[in-house]
Short mmCIF file of C-alpha atoms in Angstrom, two decimals:
data_model
loop_
_atom_site.label_atom_id
_atom_site.label_comp_id
_atom_site.label_asym_id
_atom_site.label_seq_id
_atom_site.Cartn_x
_atom_site.Cartn_y
_atom_site.Cartn_z
CA MET A 1 -2.90 -81.06 47.29
CA THR A 2 -5.81 -80.57 44.90
CA VAL A 3 -4.10 -77.51 43.43
CA LEU A 4 -0.95 -79.54 42.79
CA ILE A 5 -2.92 -82.31 41.09
CA ARG A 6 -4.68 -79.80 38.83
CA ALA A 7 -1.37 -78.12 37.97
CA TYR A 8 0.19 -81.51 37.17
CA THR A 9 -2.80 -82.44 35.00
CA ARG A 10 -2.56 -79.17 33.04
CA PHE A 11 1.20 -79.64 32.60
CA ALA A 12 0.71 -83.22 31.35
CA ALA A 13 -1.95 -82.05 28.89
CA TRP A 14 0.32 -79.24 27.66
CA LEU A 15 3.24 -81.67 27.28
CA ALA A 16 1.04 -84.05 25.32
CA ASP A 17 -0.05 -81.25 23.00
CA ILE A 18 3.48 -80.12 22.13
CA ILE A 19 5.18 -83.55 21.96
CA ILE A 20 2.80 -86.44 21.50
CA LYS A 21 0.34 -84.78 19.12
CA PRO A 22 2.97 -83.71 16.52
CA VAL A 23 4.55 -87.19 16.66
CA TYR A 24 1.13 -88.78 16.19
CA GLU A 25 0.34 -86.49 13.24
CA LEU A 26 3.73 -87.20 11.65
CA GLY A 27 3.05 -90.93 11.89
CA ASP A 28 -0.42 -90.41 10.43
CA VAL A 29 1.07 -88.46 7.49
CA MET A 30 3.56 -91.31 6.88
CA ILE A 31 0.69 -93.81 6.76
CA PHE A 32 -1.15 -91.50 4.35
CA ILE A 33 1.96 -91.34 2.12
CA GLY A 34 2.20 -95.15 2.28
CA LYS A 35 -1.39 -95.44 0.98
CA LEU A 36 -0.53 -92.94 -1.77
CA ILE A 37 2.52 -94.96 -2.86
CA THR A 38 0.38 -98.10 -3.30
CA THR A 39 -1.71 -96.21 -5.90
CA VAL A 40 1.30 -95.19 -8.06
CA PRO A 41 0.86 -98.15 -10.51
CA SER A 42 -2.57 -96.73 -11.44
CA ILE A 43 -1.11 -93.47 -12.82
CA PRO A 44 -1.93 -94.40 -16.47
CA LYS A 45 -5.62 -94.86 -15.53
CA SER A 46 -5.66 -91.43 -13.84
CA ARG A 47 -4.12 -89.39 -16.68
CA ARG A 48 -7.34 -87.46 -17.35
CA LEU A 49 -7.65 -86.49 -13.68
CA ILE A 50 -3.95 -85.57 -13.62
CA LEU A 51 -4.36 -83.25 -16.61
CA ASP A 52 -7.33 -81.54 -14.93
CA SER A 53 -5.28 -81.06 -11.75
CA MET A 54 -2.33 -79.71 -13.76
CA LEU A 55 -4.66 -77.11 -15.25
CA GLU A 56 -5.90 -76.07 -11.80
CA ILE A 57 -2.54 -76.12 -10.01
CA GLY A 58 -0.26 -74.82 -12.74
CA VAL A 59 -2.08 -72.83 -15.41
CA HIS A 60 -4.44 -71.03 -13.05
CA SER A 61 -1.50 -69.99 -10.84
CA ILE A 62 0.36 -68.25 -13.67
CA PRO A 63 -1.11 -64.72 -13.20
CA ILE A 64 -0.25 -64.43 -9.48
CA ALA A 65 3.17 -66.07 -10.04
CA PHE A 66 3.86 -63.51 -12.77
CA VAL A 67 3.03 -60.50 -10.56
CA ILE A 68 5.04 -61.75 -7.57
CA SER A 69 8.08 -62.78 -9.63
CA VAL A 70 8.33 -59.49 -11.52
CA PHE A 71 8.24 -57.44 -8.32
CA ALA A 72 10.64 -59.84 -6.56
CA GLY A 73 13.16 -59.42 -9.39
CA ALA A 74 12.73 -55.65 -9.47
CA THR A 75 13.18 -55.33 -5.70
CA THR A 76 16.21 -57.64 -5.74
CA ALA A 77 17.91 -55.50 -8.40
CA TRP A 78 17.19 -52.29 -6.51
CA GLN A 79 18.41 -53.57 -3.13
CA SER A 80 21.45 -55.32 -4.64
CA ASN A 81 22.48 -52.02 -6.19
CA TYR A 82 22.12 -50.29 -2.80
CA GLN A 83 24.10 -52.98 -0.93
CA LEU A 84 26.87 -53.66 -3.45
CA GLU A 85 27.60 -50.42 -5.29
CA GLU A 86 30.36 -49.45 -2.84
CA TYR A 87 32.07 -52.85 -2.87
CA MET A 88 31.93 -54.24 -6.40
CA SER A 89 31.39 -53.36 -10.03
CA MET A 90 27.74 -53.08 -11.08
CA ARG A 91 28.46 -55.26 -14.09
CA TYR A 92 27.81 -58.12 -11.65
CA LEU A 93 24.31 -56.89 -10.78
CA GLY A 94 22.88 -59.44 -13.21
CA THR A 95 24.76 -62.14 -11.32
CA ALA A 96 23.28 -61.04 -7.98
CA VAL A 97 19.73 -60.91 -9.37
CA SER A 98 19.89 -64.24 -11.21
CA LYS A 99 21.57 -66.11 -8.33
CA SER A 100 19.03 -64.81 -5.81
CA LEU A 101 16.10 -65.75 -8.01
CA ILE A 102 17.33 -69.16 -9.17
CA LEU A 103 18.61 -70.42 -5.83
CA GLU A 104 16.16 -68.91 -3.35
CA LEU A 105 13.45 -66.44 -4.26
CA GLY A 106 12.07 -68.26 -7.31
CA PRO A 107 11.38 -71.66 -5.72
CA VAL A 108 10.45 -70.35 -2.25
CA LEU A 109 8.08 -67.60 -3.39
CA THR A 110 6.48 -69.89 -5.96
CA GLY A 111 6.08 -72.57 -3.31
CA LEU A 112 4.42 -70.14 -0.90
CA VAL A 113 2.11 -68.87 -3.65
CA VAL A 114 1.07 -72.43 -4.52
CA ALA A 115 0.66 -73.28 -0.82
CA GLY A 116 -1.68 -70.32 -0.33
CA ARG A 117 -3.67 -70.69 -3.53
CA VAL A 118 -3.62 -74.43 -4.18
CA GLY A 119 -2.73 -76.21 -0.91
CA ALA A 120 -5.46 -74.45 1.06
CA SER A 121 -7.90 -74.94 -1.82
CA ILE A 122 -7.18 -78.69 -1.95
CA ALA A 123 -7.72 -78.99 1.82
CA ALA A 124 -10.97 -77.02 1.62
CA SER A 125 -12.42 -78.96 -1.31
CA LEU A 126 -11.50 -82.38 0.10
CA GLY A 127 -12.61 -81.25 3.56
CA ALA A 128 -16.01 -80.31 2.17
CA MET A 129 -16.22 -83.74 0.52
CA ARG A 130 -15.29 -85.39 3.84
CA VAL A 131 -17.88 -83.58 5.98
CA THR A 132 -20.61 -84.20 3.37
CA GLU A 133 -19.59 -87.91 3.27
CA GLN A 134 -18.76 -87.84 -0.47
CA ILE A 135 -15.39 -89.49 0.24
CA ASP A 136 -17.16 -92.26 2.15
CA ALA A 137 -19.52 -92.65 -0.81
CA LEU A 138 -16.53 -93.24 -3.12
CA SER A 139 -15.35 -96.05 -0.84
CA THR A 140 -18.86 -97.50 -0.86
CA MET A 141 -18.75 -97.59 -4.68
CA ALA A 142 -15.41 -99.50 -4.52
CA ILE A 143 -13.48 -96.44 -5.78
CA ASP A 144 -10.24 -95.86 -3.92
CA PRO A 145 -10.49 -92.20 -2.76
CA VAL A 146 -6.70 -91.89 -2.47
CA ARG A 147 -6.22 -92.97 -6.09
CA TYR A 148 -9.12 -90.86 -7.32
CA LEU A 149 -8.60 -87.66 -5.29
CA VAL A 150 -5.01 -87.58 -3.98
CA LEU A 151 -2.79 -89.20 -6.62
CA PRO A 152 -3.76 -86.83 -9.51
CA ARG A 153 -3.18 -83.74 -7.35
CA VAL A 154 0.20 -84.91 -6.07
CA ILE A 155 1.49 -85.90 -9.55
CA ALA A 156 0.21 -82.61 -11.00
CA ALA A 157 1.93 -80.58 -8.27
CA MET A 158 5.21 -82.48 -8.73
CA VAL A 159 5.19 -81.57 -12.43
CA MET A 160 3.68 -78.08 -12.42
CA VAL A 161 5.44 -76.41 -9.48
CA PRO A 162 8.91 -76.79 -11.12
CA MET A 163 7.47 -75.40 -14.38
CA LEU A 164 5.90 -72.49 -12.50
CA THR A 165 9.22 -71.88 -10.78
CA ILE A 166 11.12 -71.65 -14.07
CA TYR A 167 8.45 -69.27 -15.32
CA SER A 168 8.80 -67.15 -12.14
CA VAL A 169 12.59 -67.05 -12.35
CA PHE A 170 12.47 -65.96 -15.99
CA PHE A 171 10.06 -63.09 -15.39
CA GLY A 172 11.85 -62.17 -12.15
CA ILE A 173 15.06 -61.70 -14.13
CA ILE A 174 13.14 -59.65 -16.71
CA GLY A 175 11.82 -57.46 -13.87
CA GLY A 176 15.32 -57.03 -12.43
CA MET A 177 16.76 -56.17 -15.85
CA PHE A 178 14.00 -53.61 -16.47
CA VAL A 179 14.76 -51.80 -13.18
CA SER A 180 18.50 -51.95 -13.84
CA MET A 181 18.10 -50.39 -17.29
CA LYS A 182 15.46 -47.77 -16.51
CA PHE A 183 16.43 -46.62 -13.01
CA LEU A 184 20.00 -47.71 -12.24
CA GLY A 185 21.76 -46.74 -15.46
CA ILE A 186 22.98 -50.25 -16.33
CA SER A 187 22.81 -51.31 -19.95
CA LYS A 188 21.14 -54.50 -21.12
CA GLY A 189 24.49 -55.88 -22.34
CA ILE A 190 26.19 -55.37 -18.97
CA PHE A 191 23.27 -56.95 -17.09
CA ILE A 192 23.30 -60.01 -19.36
CA PHE A 193 27.10 -60.23 -19.07
CA GLY A 194 26.77 -60.53 -15.27
CA LEU A 195 23.93 -63.02 -15.63
CA LYS A 196 25.89 -65.29 -17.99
CA HIS A 197 29.26 -64.95 -16.25
CA TYR A 198 28.31 -67.02 -13.18
CA PHE A 199 25.44 -69.05 -14.59
CA TYR A 200 25.76 -72.71 -13.56
CA TYR A 201 23.45 -75.54 -14.62
CA THR A 202 23.85 -77.09 -11.18
CA ASP A 203 22.07 -74.04 -9.72
CA VAL A 204 19.11 -74.72 -12.02
CA MET A 205 19.06 -78.37 -10.95
CA VAL A 206 18.96 -77.35 -7.26
CA CYS A 207 16.15 -74.92 -8.08
CA LEU A 208 14.12 -77.67 -9.78
CA VAL A 209 14.74 -80.16 -6.96
CA LYS A 210 13.52 -77.60 -4.44
CA ALA A 211 10.42 -76.87 -6.52
CA MET A 212 9.57 -80.57 -6.93
CA VAL A 213 9.97 -81.23 -3.18
CA PHE A 214 7.86 -78.17 -2.35
CA GLY A 215 5.12 -79.19 -4.79
CA THR A 216 5.01 -82.74 -3.45
CA GLY A 217 4.85 -81.58 0.18
CA ILE A 218 2.20 -78.92 -0.47
CA SER A 219 -0.13 -81.31 -2.27
CA ILE A 220 0.30 -84.14 0.26
CA LEU A 221 -0.31 -81.83 3.25
CA GLY A 222 -3.33 -80.26 1.55
CA CYS A 223 -4.84 -83.66 0.79
CA TYR A 224 -4.01 -85.02 4.26
CA HIS A 225 -5.73 -82.18 6.11
CA GLY A 226 -8.68 -82.33 3.73
CA PHE A 227 -9.08 -86.08 4.27
CA ASN A 228 -8.99 -85.65 8.06
CA THR A 229 -11.45 -82.77 8.29
CA THR A 230 -14.04 -82.90 11.03
CA GLY A 231 -16.50 -80.40 12.47
CA GLY A 232 -18.56 -79.22 9.51
CA ALA A 233 -18.01 -75.87 7.81
CA GLU A 234 -15.83 -74.59 10.65
CA GLY A 235 -13.63 -77.67 10.32
CA VAL A 236 -13.21 -77.04 6.59
CA GLY A 237 -11.88 -73.55 7.30
CA LYS A 238 -9.49 -74.88 9.93
CA ALA A 239 -8.25 -77.57 7.51
CA ALA A 240 -7.46 -74.93 4.88
CA ILE A 241 -5.54 -72.81 7.40
CA LYS A 242 -3.64 -75.83 8.72
CA ALA A 243 -2.72 -76.88 5.18
CA PHE A 244 -1.21 -73.47 4.44
CA VAL A 245 0.62 -73.12 7.77
CA TYR A 246 2.09 -76.64 7.64
CA SER A 247 3.03 -76.20 3.97
CA ALA A 248 4.82 -72.90 4.70
CA ILE A 249 6.78 -74.53 7.52
CA PHE A 250 7.59 -77.49 5.29
CA ILE A 251 8.83 -75.19 2.50
CA LEU A 252 11.17 -73.23 4.76
CA LEU A 253 12.46 -76.34 6.54
CA SER A 254 13.09 -78.36 3.38
CA ASP A 255 14.63 -75.28 1.72
CA PHE A 256 17.25 -75.19 4.47
CA VAL A 257 17.87 -78.95 4.31
CA ILE A 258 18.32 -78.98 0.51
CA ALA A 259 20.60 -75.92 0.66
CA ALA A 260 22.70 -77.57 3.38
CA ILE A 261 23.03 -80.76 1.30
CA ALA A 262 23.68 -79.06 -2.05
CA PHE A 263 26.18 -76.44 -0.88
#
């Protein structure tokens, strides 16, 4: 009988972990977003903080976004040539590269880069402020910590991630064109013909919507896990890891949802 009770207790605890805890956390995130929305009218007062966050989130991410986008474009061109050369004319290689980068690789890879470099960094910095009671000190001084710490980062991510994505797509296409010209025997004119032939502005709009949603989710999840950090230095590390893992899941899930709605 005792064995059965212990087994039932462990099963109940396991069930609570996989069902109740995620639901609780989702509700907590919704409350956090609600607090954030109440601070939106104070955006004009936070413009200096927003500019600082835009510098950190956007400008400082340019080098790693450049490296990843160039190699993503080059690899896409190479593999597209391997997969399609027996079925279609290579004058459409530019189409394959640009479509892949605009609709999928550009926003998703940029989102993952920002999640790893910025989302985890936000969680770690706010987590350190939480465990050292600096966030509590802001509240004591009648400064709303959500307005002061969260709002600038979220607005900056909403603006800068789409800009980073356009930058990544552009240099990804340059990387794909370079490989096509130097290694695959396709002229610049033919590559650009394929790129222009099936270029649709609606694809760019979907790309920007994805990037804005990714940026918003990454910054909110980073701030949420930073604000709820406990357990000292070890807790700060866990918050950074959680922020990245949750952001990556959010990016892939929302990518599917937006694609299903748009197409």
